[in-house]
Amino acid sequence: EAGVTQFPSHSVIEKGQTVTLRCDPISGHDNLYWYRRVMGKEIKFLLHFVKESKQDESGMPNNRFLAERTGGTYSTLKVQPAELEDSGVYFCASSQARNPYEQYFGPGTRLTVT
Amino acid sequence: KNQVEQSPQSLIILEGKNCTLQCNYTVSPFSNLRWYKQDTGRGPVSLTIMTFSENTKSNGRYTATLDADTKQSSLHITASQLSDSASYICVVSAWGGATNKLIFGTGTLLAVQP
């Protein structure tokens, strides 16, 4: 069974540019989560999808971040325009509806904004 | 405020030795506690999960303990191997609500040397 995959693995962009991160959850997992780890800090929750619906987006930093999960399959996280403080590692995780706490993480996308 | 604190921040041990990592949390209402292992460049992988009523859980050479009264947990690694070098993250879930977001500690960076 394929795990959670994320693309790209690394992205380096200039301040003001736009970047889109993609996450493909494990097939059949209704729950999809985005997390972020900035340098020296703990991993923090950004938002949670149940299928295509946003269940909780209380962790999204501001309106420069837009997450979508059209069709309830893969998800994208767009940052527009990117700022220096957006640098970090963005993790995606997924879980089954019947066992939501058993979250499987992807390898992360390392975003560097210069 | 829901918080998870870990100690030590980093640890160096010799191959074959044992070590114990600590986690204190103030998450309420408590649902479960997990220990994750995160290798460099990879996503976190769950080692153990414990609910309120569980005091100890083992997974091979990893043994986690939980004291729900004092809100403390530990992860004991026996007969360490070079492959144990990684970041170990304590993660606590709060009970209830529509979301299943996890609250992460900053992790303990373990280096096992030959």
Coordinates of C-alpha atoms in Angstrom, one line a residue:
Chain A
E1 CA 0.0 0.0 0.0
A2 CA 1.4 3.4 -1.0
G3 CA 1.9 5.9 1.8
V4 CA 1.2 9.6 1.9
T5 CA 3.1 11.3 -0.8
Q6 CA 4.0 15.0 -1.1
F7 CA 5.3 17.1 -4.0
P8 CA 7.7 18.8 -4.3
S9 CA 10.1 17.6 -1.7
H10 CA 11.9 21.0 -1.8
S11 CA 10.9 24.4 -3.0
V12 CA 12.9 27.6 -3.0
I13 CA 11.1 30.7 -4.0
E14 CA 11.5 34.5 -3.7
K15 CA 9.4 36.6 -1.4
G16 CA 6.2 37.6 -3.1
Q17 CA 6.0 34.6 -5.4
T18 CA 3.4 31.9 -5.3
V19 CA 4.0 28.2 -4.4
T20 CA 1.6 25.3 -4.5
L21 CA 2.2 22.2 -2.4
R22 CA 0.5 18.9 -3.2
C23 CA -0.4 16.0 -1.0
D24 CA -1.7 12.6 -2.0
P25 CA -3.2 10.8 1.0
I26 CA -3.4 7.0 1.4
S27 CA -6.2 5.7 -0.8
G28 CA -9.5 5.5 1.1
H29 CA -8.5 7.9 3.9
D30 CA -11.2 10.5 4.3
N31 CA -9.2 12.6 6.8
L32 CA -6.4 14.8 5.5
Y33 CA -4.4 17.2 7.6
W34 CA -1.8 19.8 6.9
Y35 CA 0.9 20.6 9.4
R36 CA 3.9 22.9 9.4
R37 CA 7.2 23.0 11.3
V38 CA 9.2 26.2 11.2
M39 CA 12.8 26.2 12.2
G40 CA 13.4 25.4 15.9
K41 CA 9.7 25.1 16.7
E42 CA 7.3 22.2 17.1
I43 CA 5.1 20.8 14.3
K44 CA 1.8 22.7 14.3
F45 CA -1.6 22.0 12.9
L46 CA -2.8 24.0 10.0
L47 CA -6.1 22.4 8.9
H48 CA -8.2 19.3 8.6
F49 CA -10.3 18.0 5.7
V50 CA -12.9 15.4 5.8
K51 CA -13.3 14.3 2.3
E52 CA -13.6 17.6 0.4
S53 CA -14.9 19.7 3.3
K54 CA -12.8 21.8 5.6
Q55 CA -13.5 20.5 9.1
D56 CA -11.1 22.8 11.0
E57 CA -8.9 25.5 9.5
S58 CA -8.1 27.2 12.8
G59 CA -4.4 26.7 12.4
M60 CA -4.0 28.6 9.1
P61 CA -1.7 31.6 9.7
N62 CA -3.5 34.1 7.5
N63 CA -5.4 34.5 4.2
R64 CA -2.2 34.1 2.2
F65 CA -2.7 30.4 2.7
L66 CA -5.4 28.5 0.7
A67 CA -6.0 24.8 0.9
E68 CA -8.2 22.8 -1.3
R69 CA -9.2 19.2 -1.7
T70 CA -11.4 19.0 -4.7
G71 CA -13.1 15.6 -5.1
G72 CA -11.9 14.5 -1.7
T73 CA -8.7 12.9 -3.0
Y74 CA -5.5 14.9 -3.2
S75 CA -5.0 18.3 -1.6
T76 CA -3.1 21.4 -2.5
L77 CA -1.8 24.2 -0.2
K78 CA -1.1 27.4 -1.9
V79 CA 0.9 30.3 -0.4
Q80 CA 0.3 33.6 -2.2
P81 CA 2.3 35.8 -1.9
A82 CA 5.0 34.0 0.1
E83 CA 6.8 35.8 2.9
L84 CA 10.1 35.0 4.6
E85 CA 8.3 33.6 7.7
D86 CA 6.5 31.0 5.6
S87 CA 9.8 29.0 5.4
G88 CA 9.6 25.6 7.0
V89 CA 8.6 22.0 6.4
Y90 CA 5.0 21.4 5.5
F91 CA 3.7 17.9 6.4
C92 CA 0.6 16.2 5.2
A93 CA -1.1 13.4 7.0
S94 CA -4.1 11.2 6.4
S95 CA -6.3 8.9 8.5
Q96 CA -9.3 6.6 8.1
A97 CA -12.7 7.8 9.2
R98 CA -13.0 4.9 11.7
N99 CA -9.6 5.6 13.3
P100 CA -9.0 9.3 12.9
Y101 CA -6.1 9.5 15.5
E102 CA -4.0 7.0 13.6
Q103 CA -2.5 9.6 11.2
Y104 CA 0.1 8.6 8.6
F105 CA 2.5 11.3 7.7
G106 CA 4.1 12.2 4.3
P107 CA 7.8 13.1 4.0
G108 CA 7.1 16.8 4.0
T109 CA 7.9 19.6 1.6
R110 CA 10.7 21.9 2.7
L111 CA 9.8 25.4 1.6
T112 CA 12.5 28.1 1.6
V113 CA 11.4 31.7 0.9
T114 CA 14.4 34.0 0.2
Chain B
K1 CA -3.1 26.5 26.9
N2 CA -2.5 23.0 25.5
Q3 CA 1.2 22.3 25.5
V4 CA 3.7 19.4 25.2
E5 CA 7.2 19.8 26.6
Q6 CA 10.1 17.3 26.0
S7 CA 13.5 16.8 27.6
P8 CA 16.3 16.6 26.9
Q9 CA 16.4 18.6 23.7
S10 CA 19.2 16.4 22.4
L11 CA 21.0 13.3 23.6
I12 CA 24.1 11.4 22.5
I13 CA 24.6 7.8 23.6
L14 CA 26.8 4.9 22.6
E15 CA 25.5 2.0 20.6
G16 CA 24.1 -0.7 22.9
K17 CA 23.3 1.7 25.7
N18 CA 19.8 2.4 27.0
C19 CA 18.2 5.8 27.3
T20 CA 15.0 7.5 28.5
L21 CA 13.2 10.5 27.0
Q22 CA 10.7 12.6 28.9
C23 CA 7.5 14.3 28.0
N24 CA 5.2 16.5 30.1
Y25 CA 1.9 17.8 28.8
T26 CA -0.9 20.1 29.8
V27 CA -3.4 19.1 27.1
S28 CA -7.0 18.8 28.4
P29 CA -9.2 16.9 28.1
F30 CA -6.7 14.2 27.4
S31 CA -7.4 11.6 24.8
N32 CA -4.2 9.8 23.9
L33 CA -0.5 10.1 23.8
R34 CA 1.8 8.9 21.1
W35 CA 5.5 8.8 20.5
Y36 CA 6.7 9.3 17.0
K37 CA 10.1 8.7 15.5
Q38 CA 11.2 11.1 12.7
D39 CA 14.2 10.3 10.6
T40 CA 16.0 13.1 8.9
G41 CA 14.1 14.1 5.7
R42 CA 11.1 11.8 6.5
G43 CA 7.7 12.3 8.1
P44 CA 7.0 11.2 11.7
V45 CA 6.2 7.5 12.2
S46 CA 4.1 6.3 15.1
L47 CA 5.9 4.1 17.7
T48 CA 3.3 3.7 20.4
I49 CA -0.1 5.1 21.4
M50 CA -1.5 5.1 24.9
T51 CA -4.9 6.1 26.2
F52 CA -5.8 7.4 29.6
S53 CA -6.1 3.9 31.2
E54 CA -2.8 2.5 29.9
N55 CA 0.4 2.8 31.9
T56 CA 2.8 1.2 29.6
K57 CA 3.1 0.1 26.0
S58 CA 6.0 -1.7 24.2
N59 CA 7.0 -1.9 20.6
G60 CA 10.2 -4.0 20.3
R61 CA 13.0 -2.2 22.0
Y62 CA 10.8 0.9 22.6
T63 CA 8.7 1.1 25.9
A64 CA 6.5 4.0 26.6
T65 CA 5.0 4.8 30.0
L66 CA 2.2 7.1 30.9
D67 CA 1.2 8.7 34.2
A68 CA -2.1 10.5 33.6
D69 CA -2.2 11.9 37.1
T70 CA 1.1 13.8 36.8
K71 CA 0.7 14.2 33.0
Q72 CA 4.0 12.7 32.2
S73 CA 5.2 10.1 29.8
S74 CA 8.6 8.5 29.0
L75 CA 10.0 6.6 26.1
H76 CA 12.7 4.1 27.0
I77 CA 15.0 2.7 24.3
T78 CA 16.8 -0.5 25.1
A79 CA 20.1 -1.7 23.6
S80 CA 20.2 1.3 21.2
Q81 CA 21.3 0.8 17.6
L82 CA 22.7 3.3 15.1
S83 CA 19.4 3.3 13.3
D84 CA 17.7 4.7 16.4
S85 CA 19.4 8.1 15.6
A86 CA 16.4 10.3 14.9
S87 CA 14.1 12.9 16.5
Y88 CA 11.6 11.5 18.9
I89 CA 8.4 13.5 19.2
C90 CA 5.7 13.2 21.9
V91 CA 2.3 14.0 20.6
V92 CA -0.9 14.4 22.6
S93 CA -4.5 14.5 21.3
A94 CA -7.3 16.3 23.1
W95 CA -10.7 14.6 23.4
G96 CA -13.8 15.8 21.8
G97 CA -14.5 18.4 19.1
A98 CA -15.0 17.9 15.4
T99 CA -11.3 17.7 14.6
N100 CA -8.6 15.3 15.5
K101 CA -5.6 17.6 15.5
L102 CA -2.5 16.6 17.3
I103 CA -0.4 18.7 19.6
F104 CA 3.3 18.1 19.2
G105 CA 6.3 18.5 21.4
T106 CA 9.5 20.0 20.0
G107 CA 11.2 16.6 20.1
T108 CA 14.4 15.1 21.4
L109 CA 17.2 14.6 18.9
L110 CA 18.9 11.3 19.7
A111 CA 22.3 10.5 18.2
V112 CA 23.6 6.9 18.7
Q113 CA 27.3 6.7 18.1
P114 CA 29.4 3.5 17.5

